[in-house]
JSON list of C-alpha atoms in Angstrom, two decimals:
[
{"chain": "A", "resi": 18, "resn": "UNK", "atom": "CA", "xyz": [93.82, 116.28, 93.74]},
{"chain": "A", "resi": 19, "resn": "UNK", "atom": "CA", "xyz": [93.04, 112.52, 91.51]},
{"chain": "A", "resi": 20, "resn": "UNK", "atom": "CA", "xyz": [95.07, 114.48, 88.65]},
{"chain": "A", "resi": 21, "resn": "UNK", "atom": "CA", "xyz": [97.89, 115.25, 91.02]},
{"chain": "A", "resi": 22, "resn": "UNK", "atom": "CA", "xyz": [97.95, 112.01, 92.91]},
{"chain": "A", "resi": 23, "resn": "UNK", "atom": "CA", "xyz": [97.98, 110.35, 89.23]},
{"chain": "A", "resi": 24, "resn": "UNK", "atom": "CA", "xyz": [100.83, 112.51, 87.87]},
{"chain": "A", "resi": 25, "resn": "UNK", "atom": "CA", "xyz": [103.15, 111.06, 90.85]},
{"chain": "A", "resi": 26, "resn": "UNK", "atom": "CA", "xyz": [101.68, 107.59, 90.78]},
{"chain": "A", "resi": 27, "resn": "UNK", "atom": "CA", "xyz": [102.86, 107.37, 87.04]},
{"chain": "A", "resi": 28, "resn": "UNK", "atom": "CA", "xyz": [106.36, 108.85, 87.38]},
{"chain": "A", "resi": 29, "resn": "UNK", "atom": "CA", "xyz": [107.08, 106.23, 90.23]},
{"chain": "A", "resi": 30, "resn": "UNK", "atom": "CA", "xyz": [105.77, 103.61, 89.15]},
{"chain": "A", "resi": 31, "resn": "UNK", "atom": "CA", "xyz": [107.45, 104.06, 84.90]},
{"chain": "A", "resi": 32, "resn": "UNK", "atom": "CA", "xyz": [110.77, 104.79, 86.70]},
{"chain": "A", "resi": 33, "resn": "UNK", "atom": "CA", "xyz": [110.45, 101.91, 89.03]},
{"chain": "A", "resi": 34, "resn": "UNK", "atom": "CA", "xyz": [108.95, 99.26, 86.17]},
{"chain": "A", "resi": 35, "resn": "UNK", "atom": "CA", "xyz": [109.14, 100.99, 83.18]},
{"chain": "A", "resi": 36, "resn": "UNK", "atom": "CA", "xyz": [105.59, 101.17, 82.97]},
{"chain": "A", "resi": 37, "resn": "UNK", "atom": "CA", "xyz": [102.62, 102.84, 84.42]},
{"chain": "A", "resi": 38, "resn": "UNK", "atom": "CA", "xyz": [100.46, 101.05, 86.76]},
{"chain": "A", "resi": 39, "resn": "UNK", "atom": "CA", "xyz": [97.61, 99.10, 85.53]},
{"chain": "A", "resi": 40, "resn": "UNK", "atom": "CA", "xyz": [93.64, 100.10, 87.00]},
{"chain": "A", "resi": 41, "resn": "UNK", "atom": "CA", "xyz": [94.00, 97.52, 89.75]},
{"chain": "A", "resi": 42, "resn": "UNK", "atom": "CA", "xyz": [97.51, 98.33, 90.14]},
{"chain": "A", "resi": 43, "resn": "UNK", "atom": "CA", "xyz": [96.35, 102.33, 90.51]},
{"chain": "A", "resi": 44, "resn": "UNK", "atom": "CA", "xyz": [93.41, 101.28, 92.76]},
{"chain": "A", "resi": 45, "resn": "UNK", "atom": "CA", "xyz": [95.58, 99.43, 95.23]},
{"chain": "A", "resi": 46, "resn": "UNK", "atom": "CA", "xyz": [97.97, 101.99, 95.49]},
{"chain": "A", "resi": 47, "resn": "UNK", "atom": "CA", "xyz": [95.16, 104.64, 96.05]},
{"chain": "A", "resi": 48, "resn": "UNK", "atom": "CA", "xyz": [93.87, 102.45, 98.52]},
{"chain": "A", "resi": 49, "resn": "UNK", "atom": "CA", "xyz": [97.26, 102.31, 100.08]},
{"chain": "A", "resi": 50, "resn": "UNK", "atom": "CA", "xyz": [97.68, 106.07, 99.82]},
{"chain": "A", "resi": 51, "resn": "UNK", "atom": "CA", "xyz": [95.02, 106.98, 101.65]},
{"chain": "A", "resi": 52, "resn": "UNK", "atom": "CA", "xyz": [95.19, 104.50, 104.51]},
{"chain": "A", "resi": 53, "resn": "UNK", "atom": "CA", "xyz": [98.60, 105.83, 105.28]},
{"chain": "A", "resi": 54, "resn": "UNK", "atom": "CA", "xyz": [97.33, 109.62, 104.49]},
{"chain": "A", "resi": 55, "resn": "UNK", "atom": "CA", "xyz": [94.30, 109.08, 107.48]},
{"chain": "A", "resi": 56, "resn": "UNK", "atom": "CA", "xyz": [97.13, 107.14, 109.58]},
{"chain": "A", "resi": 57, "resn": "UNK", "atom": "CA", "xyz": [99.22, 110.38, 109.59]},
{"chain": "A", "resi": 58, "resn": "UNK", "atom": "CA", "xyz": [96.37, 113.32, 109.10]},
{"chain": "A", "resi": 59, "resn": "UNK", "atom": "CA", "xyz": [95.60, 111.67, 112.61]},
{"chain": "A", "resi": 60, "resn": "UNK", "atom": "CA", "xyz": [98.69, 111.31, 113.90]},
{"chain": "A", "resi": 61, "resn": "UNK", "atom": "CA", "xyz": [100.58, 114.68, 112.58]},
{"chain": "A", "resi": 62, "resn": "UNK", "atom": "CA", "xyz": [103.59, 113.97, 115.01]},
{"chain": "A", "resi": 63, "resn": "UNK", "atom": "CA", "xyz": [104.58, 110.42, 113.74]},
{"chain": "A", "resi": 64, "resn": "UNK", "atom": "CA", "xyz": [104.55, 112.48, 110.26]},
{"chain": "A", "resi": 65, "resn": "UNK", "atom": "CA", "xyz": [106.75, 115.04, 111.51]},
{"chain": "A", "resi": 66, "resn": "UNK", "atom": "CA", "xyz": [109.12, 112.16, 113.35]},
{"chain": "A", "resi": 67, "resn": "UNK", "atom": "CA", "xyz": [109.17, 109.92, 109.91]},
{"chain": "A", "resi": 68, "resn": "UNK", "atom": "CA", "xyz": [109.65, 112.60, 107.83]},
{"chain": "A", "resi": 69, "resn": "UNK", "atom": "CA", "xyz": [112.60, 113.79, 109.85]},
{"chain": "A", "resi": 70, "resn": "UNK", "atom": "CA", "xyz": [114.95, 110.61, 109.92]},
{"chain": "A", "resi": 71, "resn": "UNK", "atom": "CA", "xyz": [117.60, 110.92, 107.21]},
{"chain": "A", "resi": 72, "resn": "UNK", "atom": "CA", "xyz": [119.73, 113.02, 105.58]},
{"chain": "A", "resi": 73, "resn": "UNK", "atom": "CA", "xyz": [117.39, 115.39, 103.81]},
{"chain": "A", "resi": 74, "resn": "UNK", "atom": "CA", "xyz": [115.47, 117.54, 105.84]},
{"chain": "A", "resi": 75, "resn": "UNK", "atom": "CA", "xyz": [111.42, 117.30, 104.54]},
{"chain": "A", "resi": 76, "resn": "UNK", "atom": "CA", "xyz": [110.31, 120.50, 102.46]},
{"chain": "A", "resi": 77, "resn": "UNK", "atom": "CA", "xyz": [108.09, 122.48, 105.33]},
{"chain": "A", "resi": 78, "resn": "UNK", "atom": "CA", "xyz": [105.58, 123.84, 102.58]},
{"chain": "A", "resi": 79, "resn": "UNK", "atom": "CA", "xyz": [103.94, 120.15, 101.72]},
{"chain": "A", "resi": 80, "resn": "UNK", "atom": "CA", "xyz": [101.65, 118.82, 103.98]},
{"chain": "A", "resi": 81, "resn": "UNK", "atom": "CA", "xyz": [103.21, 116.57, 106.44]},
{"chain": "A", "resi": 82, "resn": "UNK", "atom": "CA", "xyz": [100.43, 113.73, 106.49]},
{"chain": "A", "resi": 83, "resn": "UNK", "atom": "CA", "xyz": [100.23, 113.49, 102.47]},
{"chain": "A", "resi": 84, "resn": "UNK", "atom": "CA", "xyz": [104.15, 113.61, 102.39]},
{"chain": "A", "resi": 85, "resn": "UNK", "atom": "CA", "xyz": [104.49, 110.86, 104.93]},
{"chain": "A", "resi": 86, "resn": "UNK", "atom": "CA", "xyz": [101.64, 108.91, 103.62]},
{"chain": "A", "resi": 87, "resn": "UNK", "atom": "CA", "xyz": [103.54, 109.80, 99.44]},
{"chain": "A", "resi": 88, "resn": "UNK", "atom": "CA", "xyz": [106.85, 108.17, 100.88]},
{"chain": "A", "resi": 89, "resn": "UNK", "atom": "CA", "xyz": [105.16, 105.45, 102.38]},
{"chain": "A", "resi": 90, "resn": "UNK", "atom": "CA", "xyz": [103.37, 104.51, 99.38]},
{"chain": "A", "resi": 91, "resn": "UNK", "atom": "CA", "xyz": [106.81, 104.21, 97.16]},
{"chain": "A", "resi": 92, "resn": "UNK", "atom": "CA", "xyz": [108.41, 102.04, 100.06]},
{"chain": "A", "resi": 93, "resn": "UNK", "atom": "CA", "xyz": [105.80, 99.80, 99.22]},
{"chain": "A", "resi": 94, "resn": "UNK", "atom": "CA", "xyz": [106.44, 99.97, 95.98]},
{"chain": "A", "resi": 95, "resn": "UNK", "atom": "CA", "xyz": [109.79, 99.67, 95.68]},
{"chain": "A", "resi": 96, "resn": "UNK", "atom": "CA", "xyz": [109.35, 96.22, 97.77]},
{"chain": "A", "resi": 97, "resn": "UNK", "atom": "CA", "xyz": [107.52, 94.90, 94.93]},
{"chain": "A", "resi": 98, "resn": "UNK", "atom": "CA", "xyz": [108.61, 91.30, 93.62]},
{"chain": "A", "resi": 99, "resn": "UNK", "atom": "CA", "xyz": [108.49, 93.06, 90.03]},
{"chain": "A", "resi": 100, "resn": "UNK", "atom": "CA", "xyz": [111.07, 95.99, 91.13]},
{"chain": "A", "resi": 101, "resn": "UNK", "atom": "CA", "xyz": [112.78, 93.79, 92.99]},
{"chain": "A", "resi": 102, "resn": "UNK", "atom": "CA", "xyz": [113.53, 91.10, 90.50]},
{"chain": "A", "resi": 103, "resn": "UNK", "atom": "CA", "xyz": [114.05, 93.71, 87.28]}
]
């Protein structure tokens, strides 16, 4: 859900900048999100094979495409000039 999605935006992005994201901030990243989200709701096995690399084994009762598309989103994020540069 928005509320969810929200909830996890904000404890990213305060732990990564000490601050929550801004509404253009929030509407890129939700942008962002949900390219990656369609990317892997379409393409369930690149999910599985991303989510699989690594030492921690995914949890199998999240969704694959929303977890893929989750961790996506925060490699973005923590590639920001801001995080980057703190």
């Amino acid at each position: 859900s928005a509320a969810d999605f929200d909830a996890r935006l904000d404890f990213i992005s305060t732990r990564l900048l000490a601050r929550p994201f801004n509404v253009k901030e929030r509407a890129v990243a939700n942008k962002s999100f949900e390219r990656f989200r369609a990317f892997y709701e379409s393409h369930e096995d690149e999910a599985v094979k991303f989510l699989s690399q690594g030492e921690r084994k995914p949890d199998p009762a999240l969704p694959a495409a929303g977890y893929a598309a989750m961790t996506m989103l925060t490699s973005q994020m923590l590639n920001l000039d801001e995080v980057l540069n703190k």
